[in-house]
Coordinates of C-alpha atoms in Angstrom, one line a residue:
Chain A
M1 CA 0.0 0.0 0.0
H2 CA 3.0 2.3 0.5
I3 CA 3.5 4.7 -2.4
P4 CA 7.1 5.2 -3.5
D5 CA 8.7 8.5 -4.4
G6 CA 8.0 9.8 -7.9
F7 CA 4.4 8.5 -8.1
L8 CA 2.7 11.6 -6.8
S9 CA 2.7 15.1 -8.3
P10 CA 3.7 18.1 -6.2
A11 CA 0.1 19.3 -6.5
T12 CA -0.8 16.2 -4.4
Y13 CA 2.0 15.7 -2.0
L14 CA 2.6 19.4 -1.0
P15 CA -0.9 20.0 0.3
A16 CA -1.0 16.5 1.8
T17 CA 2.2 17.2 3.7
A18 CA 0.8 20.4 5.0
V19 CA -2.5 18.7 6.1
A20 CA -0.5 15.9 7.7
A21 CA 1.7 18.3 9.6
G22 CA -1.4 20.0 10.9
L23 CA -2.9 16.7 12.0
I24 CA 0.3 15.7 13.8
L25 CA 0.4 19.0 15.7
L26 CA -3.3 18.5 16.6
A27 CA -2.4 14.9 17.8
L28 CA 0.3 16.2 20.0
K29 CA -2.3 18.2 21.9
R30 CA -5.2 15.7 21.8
A31 CA -3.4 12.3 22.3
E32 CA -3.7 11.1 25.9
L33 CA -0.5 9.3 26.4
D34 CA 0.4 8.8 30.0
A35 CA 3.9 7.4 30.8
D36 CA 2.2 4.1 32.0
K37 CA 0.7 3.6 28.5
I38 CA 3.9 4.1 26.6
A39 CA 5.2 0.5 26.9
G40 CA 1.9 -0.8 25.4
V41 CA 1.9 1.8 22.6
A42 CA 5.6 1.0 21.8
A43 CA 4.8 -2.8 21.7
V44 CA 1.8 -2.3 19.3
S45 CA 3.8 0.2 17.2
A46 CA 6.5 -2.4 16.9
F47 CA 3.9 -5.0 15.8
S48 CA 2.5 -2.5 13.2
F49 CA 6.0 -1.8 11.9
V50 CA 6.8 -5.5 11.4
A51 CA 3.3 -6.2 9.9
M52 CA 3.8 -3.4 7.3
L53 CA 7.2 -4.8 6.3
F54 CA 5.9 -8.1 5.1
A55 CA 4.1 -7.2 1.9
I56 CA 2.7 -9.9 -0.3
P57 CA 2.9 -9.1 -4.0
M58 CA -0.5 -9.2 -5.8
P59 CA -1.6 -9.5 -9.4
G60 CA -1.8 -6.0 -11.0
G61 CA 1.6 -4.8 -9.6
T62 CA 0.4 -3.9 -6.1
S63 CA 1.1 -5.5 -2.8
V64 CA -0.9 -6.1 0.4
H65 CA 0.2 -6.2 4.0
L66 CA -1.3 -6.0 7.4
G67 CA -1.0 -2.8 9.3
G68 CA -2.3 -3.1 12.9
V69 CA -4.2 0.2 12.5
G70 CA -7.5 -1.1 13.9
L71 CA -5.6 -2.8 16.7
M72 CA -3.8 0.4 17.6
A73 CA -7.1 2.5 17.4
V74 CA -9.1 0.1 19.6
L75 CA -6.4 -0.2 22.2
F76 CA -5.3 3.4 22.5
G77 CA -7.9 5.6 20.9
P78 CA -7.7 7.4 17.5
W79 CA -5.3 10.2 18.3
T80 CA -2.7 8.1 20.1
A81 CA -3.0 5.6 17.3
F82 CA -2.6 8.3 14.8
G83 CA 0.6 9.7 16.5
A84 CA 2.2 6.3 16.9
L85 CA 1.4 5.2 13.3
S86 CA 2.7 8.5 12.0
L87 CA 6.0 7.7 13.8
V88 CA 6.1 4.2 12.4
L89 CA 5.5 5.5 8.9
L90 CA 8.2 8.2 9.4
V91 CA 10.8 5.5 10.4
Q92 CA 9.8 3.4 7.4
A93 CA 10.1 6.3 5.0
L94 CA 13.3 7.9 6.3
L95 CA 15.4 4.9 7.0
F96 CA 14.1 1.9 5.1
G97 CA 12.6 3.3 1.9
E98 CA 9.2 1.8 2.7
G99 CA 7.0 4.4 1.1
G100 CA 8.5 7.6 -0.4
I101 CA 9.4 10.6 1.7
T102 CA 7.3 12.8 -0.6
A103 CA 4.4 10.4 -0.1
Y104 CA 4.7 10.6 3.7
G105 CA 1.9 13.2 4.0
V106 CA -0.5 11.0 2.0
H107 CA 0.4 7.9 4.1
V108 CA -0.2 9.9 7.3
I109 CA -3.6 11.0 6.1
A110 CA -4.6 7.7 4.6
I111 CA -3.2 5.1 6.9
A112 CA -2.6 6.9 10.2
F113 CA -5.5 9.3 10.3
A114 CA -8.3 7.9 8.2
G115 CA -7.4 4.3 9.2
S116 CA -7.4 5.1 12.9
V117 CA -10.5 7.3 12.9
S118 CA -12.6 4.9 10.8
A119 CA -11.5 1.9 12.7
Y120 CA -12.2 3.5 16.1
T121 CA -15.6 4.9 14.9
V122 CA -16.7 1.6 13.5
Y123 CA -15.5 -0.1 16.7
R124 CA -17.5 2.2 18.9
F125 CA -20.7 1.8 16.8
V126 CA -20.6 -2.0 16.4
K127 CA -19.5 -2.6 20.0
R128 CA -23.1 -1.9 21.1
F129 CA -24.1 -5.1 19.4
S130 CA -21.0 -7.4 19.7
E131 CA -17.5 -6.8 21.1
S132 CA -16.0 -9.5 18.8
A133 CA -17.7 -8.2 15.7
A134 CA -16.6 -4.7 16.6
L135 CA -12.9 -5.7 16.9
F136 CA -13.1 -7.6 13.6
A137 CA -14.8 -4.6 11.9
A138 CA -12.2 -2.2 13.3
G139 CA -9.4 -4.3 11.8
W140 CA -11.2 -4.6 8.4
F141 CA -11.9 -0.9 8.1
G142 CA -8.5 0.0 9.4
L143 CA -7.0 -1.7 6.4
V144 CA -9.6 -1.1 3.7
I145 CA -10.2 2.7 4.2
P146 CA -6.5 3.6 3.8
A147 CA -6.5 1.4 0.7
V148 CA -9.5 3.3 -0.8
I149 CA -7.7 6.6 -0.2
V150 CA -4.4 5.4 -1.6
A151 CA -6.1 3.9 -4.7
F152 CA -8.0 7.2 -5.2
V153 CA -4.9 9.4 -4.8
L154 CA -2.9 7.3 -7.2
G155 CA -5.8 7.0 -9.7
I156 CA -6.3 10.8 -10.0
Q157 CA -2.6 11.5 -10.8
P158 CA -3.2 11.3 -14.6
L159 CA -6.0 13.8 -14.3
I160 CA -4.1 16.4 -12.3
A161 CA -0.6 16.0 -13.7
H162 CA -0.2 15.5 -17.4
D163 CA 1.6 17.3 -20.3
A164 CA 0.0 19.2 -23.1
G165 CA -0.7 16.0 -25.0
G166 CA -2.4 14.5 -22.0
K167 CA 0.4 12.1 -21.2
P168 CA 0.6 11.5 -17.4
L169 CA 3.7 13.0 -15.8
F170 CA 3.6 10.9 -12.6
F171 CA 1.6 7.8 -11.8
P172 CA 0.2 6.7 -15.2
F173 CA -2.8 4.6 -14.4
G174 CA -6.3 6.0 -13.7
L175 CA -9.0 5.1 -11.3
E176 CA -10.3 2.3 -13.6
V177 CA -7.0 0.5 -12.9
T178 CA -6.1 1.6 -9.3
L179 CA -9.4 1.0 -7.7
P180 CA -9.8 -2.7 -8.7
S181 CA -6.1 -3.6 -8.4
I182 CA -5.7 -2.1 -5.0
M183 CA -9.1 -2.6 -3.6
I184 CA -9.8 -6.2 -4.4
P185 CA -6.7 -7.6 -2.6
H186 CA -7.3 -5.3 0.4
L187 CA -11.0 -6.2 0.6
I188 CA -9.9 -9.8 1.0
A189 CA -6.9 -9.1 3.2
G190 CA -9.2 -7.1 5.5
F191 CA -10.6 -10.4 6.8
A192 CA -7.1 -11.4 7.9
E193 CA -6.6 -8.0 9.5
G194 CA -9.9 -8.3 11.2
A195 CA -9.1 -11.7 12.6
V196 CA -5.7 -10.6 13.7
T197 CA -7.1 -7.5 15.5
L198 CA -9.7 -9.7 17.3
M199 CA -7.1 -12.2 18.4
M200 CA -4.5 -9.7 19.3
V201 CA -6.8 -7.6 21.5
R202 CA -8.1 -10.7 23.3
F203 CA -4.5 -12.0 23.7
L204 CA -3.0 -8.7 24.9
K205 CA -5.8 -8.0 27.4
R206 CA -5.6 -11.5 28.8
Y207 CA -1.9 -12.1 29.0
F208 CA -0.5 -8.6 29.4
K209 CA -3.2 -7.3 31.7
G210 CA -0.7 -5.1 33.6
V211 CA 0.1 -3.2 30.4
F212 CA -3.3 -3.0 28.8
D213 CA -5.7 -3.1 31.7
A214 CA -5.8 0.7 31.7
V215 CA -6.8 0.6 28.0
Chain B
M1 CA 67.7 -40.8 -42.1
R2 CA 65.2 -43.4 -40.8
W3 CA 66.1 -42.3 -37.2
L4 CA 65.5 -38.7 -38.1
F5 CA 62.1 -39.5 -39.7
A6 CA 61.1 -41.5 -36.6
L7 CA 62.0 -38.6 -34.4
M8 CA 59.9 -36.2 -36.4
I9 CA 56.9 -38.6 -36.2
L10 CA 57.2 -39.1 -32.5
A11 CA 58.1 -35.5 -31.6
P12 CA 54.4 -34.3 -31.2
L13 CA 53.9 -37.0 -28.6
L14 CA 56.3 -35.1 -26.4
F15 CA 53.8 -32.2 -26.3
A16 CA 50.7 -34.3 -25.7
H17 CA 51.1 -34.0 -21.9
D18 CA 52.2 -30.4 -21.9
L19 CA 49.7 -28.3 -19.9
V20 CA 48.9 -25.2 -21.9
H21 CA 47.2 -22.2 -20.4
R22 CA 45.4 -19.1 -21.3
V23 CA 45.0 -16.0 -19.2
S24 CA 42.1 -13.7 -19.8
H25 CA 39.9 -11.2 -18.0
A26 CA 36.4 -12.5 -17.5
E27 CA 33.5 -11.5 -15.3
C28 CA 32.9 -14.3 -12.8
I29 CA 30.5 -14.6 -9.9
A30 CA 32.3 -14.0 -6.6
V31 CA 31.1 -15.2 -3.3
S32 CA 32.6 -14.1 0.0
F33 CA 32.1 -15.7 3.3
S34 CA 32.6 -14.6 6.9
Y35 CA 31.3 -15.6 10.2
A36 CA 28.7 -13.4 11.9
D37 CA 31.4 -11.8 14.0
Q38 CA 33.3 -10.9 10.8
S39 CA 36.0 -13.5 11.4
D40 CA 37.3 -15.0 8.2
F41 CA 36.4 -18.3 6.5
S42 CA 39.7 -18.7 4.5
Y43 CA 41.0 -21.9 3.1
Q44 CA 37.7 -23.8 3.8
S45 CA 36.4 -26.3 1.3
Y46 CA 33.3 -25.9 -0.9
E47 CA 31.4 -27.6 -3.6
L48 CA 29.5 -25.9 -6.3
Y49 CA 26.6 -27.6 -8.2
A50 CA 25.2 -26.4 -11.5
P51 CA 21.4 -26.3 -11.8
G52 CA 20.0 -29.9 -11.8
E53 CA 23.4 -31.5 -11.4
T54 CA 24.5 -33.9 -8.7
I55 CA 28.2 -34.0 -9.6
P56 CA 30.0 -30.8 -8.5
Y57 CA 30.8 -28.3 -11.2
Q58 CA 33.6 -27.0 -9.1
V59 CA 35.3 -27.9 -5.8
G60 CA 38.0 -26.3 -3.9
R61 CA 38.9 -24.1 -1.0
T62 CA 38.1 -20.4 -0.3
D63 CA 41.1 -18.1 -0.8
K64 CA 42.9 -16.1 1.8
M65 CA 40.1 -13.5 1.7
S66 CA 37.4 -16.2 2.3
S67 CA 36.2 -15.8 -1.3
L68 CA 35.7 -17.9 -4.4
C69 CA 34.8 -17.3 -8.0
F70 CA 33.1 -19.3 -10.7
L71 CA 32.2 -18.8 -14.3
P72 CA 28.6 -20.1 -14.8
T73 CA 27.9 -22.0 -17.9
K74 CA 24.1 -22.2 -17.7
Q75 CA 21.1 -20.3 -16.5
G76 CA 19.3 -21.4 -13.3
V77 CA 19.9 -21.8 -9.6
W78 CA 23.4 -22.8 -8.7
T79 CA 24.0 -24.4 -5.3
L80 CA 27.1 -23.6 -3.3
K81 CA 27.9 -25.7 -0.2
A82 CA 30.7 -24.4 2.0
F83 CA 32.1 -26.5 4.9
G84 CA 34.1 -25.1 7.7
E85 CA 36.6 -27.4 9.6
D86 CA 34.9 -26.5 12.8
G87 CA 31.6 -28.1 11.6
H88 CA 29.9 -24.9 10.6
G89 CA 28.8 -24.5 7.0
A90 CA 26.4 -22.8 4.7
T91 CA 24.4 -23.6 1.6
V92 CA 23.9 -20.6 -0.8
E93 CA 21.6 -20.6 -3.7
I94 CA 22.7 -18.3 -6.5
T95 CA 20.5 -17.5 -9.4
V96 CA 22.2 -17.0 -12.8
D97 CA 20.2 -15.2 -15.4
D98 CA 20.0 -15.8 -19.2
Q99 CA 23.0 -13.6 -19.8
L100 CA 25.0 -15.8 -17.4
A101 CA 25.2 -12.9 -15.0
L102 CA 24.2 -12.8 -11.3
G103 CA 20.4 -12.7 -11.1
G104 CA 20.1 -12.9 -7.3
Y105 CA 21.0 -15.0 -4.3
D106 CA 19.4 -16.0 -1.0
R107 CA 20.5 -13.6 1.7
P108 CA 21.7 -14.7 5.1
L109 CA 19.1 -14.7 7.8
F110 CA 20.6 -11.7 9.6
E111 CA 20.7 -9.7 6.4
K112 CA 17.1 -10.6 5.7
F113 CA 15.9 -9.4 9.1
Q114 CA 18.4 -6.6 9.7
K115 CA 15.7 -4.0 8.7
V116 CA 13.3 -5.5 11.2
F117 CA 15.8 -5.5 14.0
V118 CA 17.0 -1.9 13.4
G119 CA 13.4 -0.6 13.0
L120 CA 12.2 -2.3 16.1
A121 CA 15.2 -1.0 18.1
L122 CA 14.6 2.5 16.8
I123 CA 10.9 2.4 17.7
F124 CA 11.5 1.2 21.2
A125 CA 14.3 3.8 21.6
L126 CA 12.0 6.6 20.5
F127 CA 9.2 5.5 22.9
G128 CA 11.8 4.9 25.6
G129 CA 12.9 8.5 25.2
L130 CA 9.3 9.6 25.3
Y131 CA 8.7 7.6 28.5
F132 CA 11.6 9.3 30.3
Y133 CA 10.5 12.7 29.1
K134 CA 7.0 12.1 30.4
K135 CA 8.3 10.8 33.7
R136 CA 10.5 13.8 34.2
R137 CA 7.7 16.2 33.3
G138 CA 5.4 14.3 35.7
K139 CA 7.8 14.9 38.7

């Protein structure tokens, strides 16, 4: 799901970086991160980092990986999850080339912000009916919503950045390609993410009660 | 005259067992070994198998710099087995492409997971720093 450098036009990544910077500043004020919670956030951030590294190549030239976004949002709330995931994405982009530096703003908005907020919102809504279904849905939405945004951002590149002859200057494929090629694998992988979220929350709250009992 | 004639006939036989050689510059595939602590793996034996072969294509010992070279003759996955005298060893699969150049190789476990280790260490270090910052501010 990570977008490399050179795929996005400046008209996309400059405003996205500005919006991402604003969201990070907002998160610094709104995230409730006590010292006692930091060990848990660090552990789940580490899980998220590792999960994002193991990308499975998919037909159509894309790849799919788990992200731990729903897990993070359910355990720590959307703002803390957003801040931690932004940090994970920054480490990946700066040091390991997982996702371009110019694409960092889009990743922050799509994966860290939209993923966390959608996962948490769905979790809160579905929790009224079933805790297990809510955890599963949080995982599914935490993976699928970022994929929708990434597919959309990539797919509009030919529309917003092309030469006089209409030839795309950056990512060359339109929405008719990006939406199916990115969405179909992620709609399926969402079930794995949902199952992992459900199992991980149950596991962490049972065996690491001291760390996660305040969550 | 007969003796001279016989000598001329038999003279080429003298060269039949002369080992001739040719020195040229060629691009070979070089493999270097070392133990994880960077200590050398020099003068250790190895066997190299061409794709689908059970008889070694090349056998020998690593050089002083713990390296060896080979000139592949066909495309596919070549298997290199190195044996240390202390019982340690390694099997490396080297992919040769259709141009008989290096196509890829399976990396050592540490190299494969180096990124994971470094990333995890960095994430824990950052959160560790944040923990101490929060603790100090809380006092």
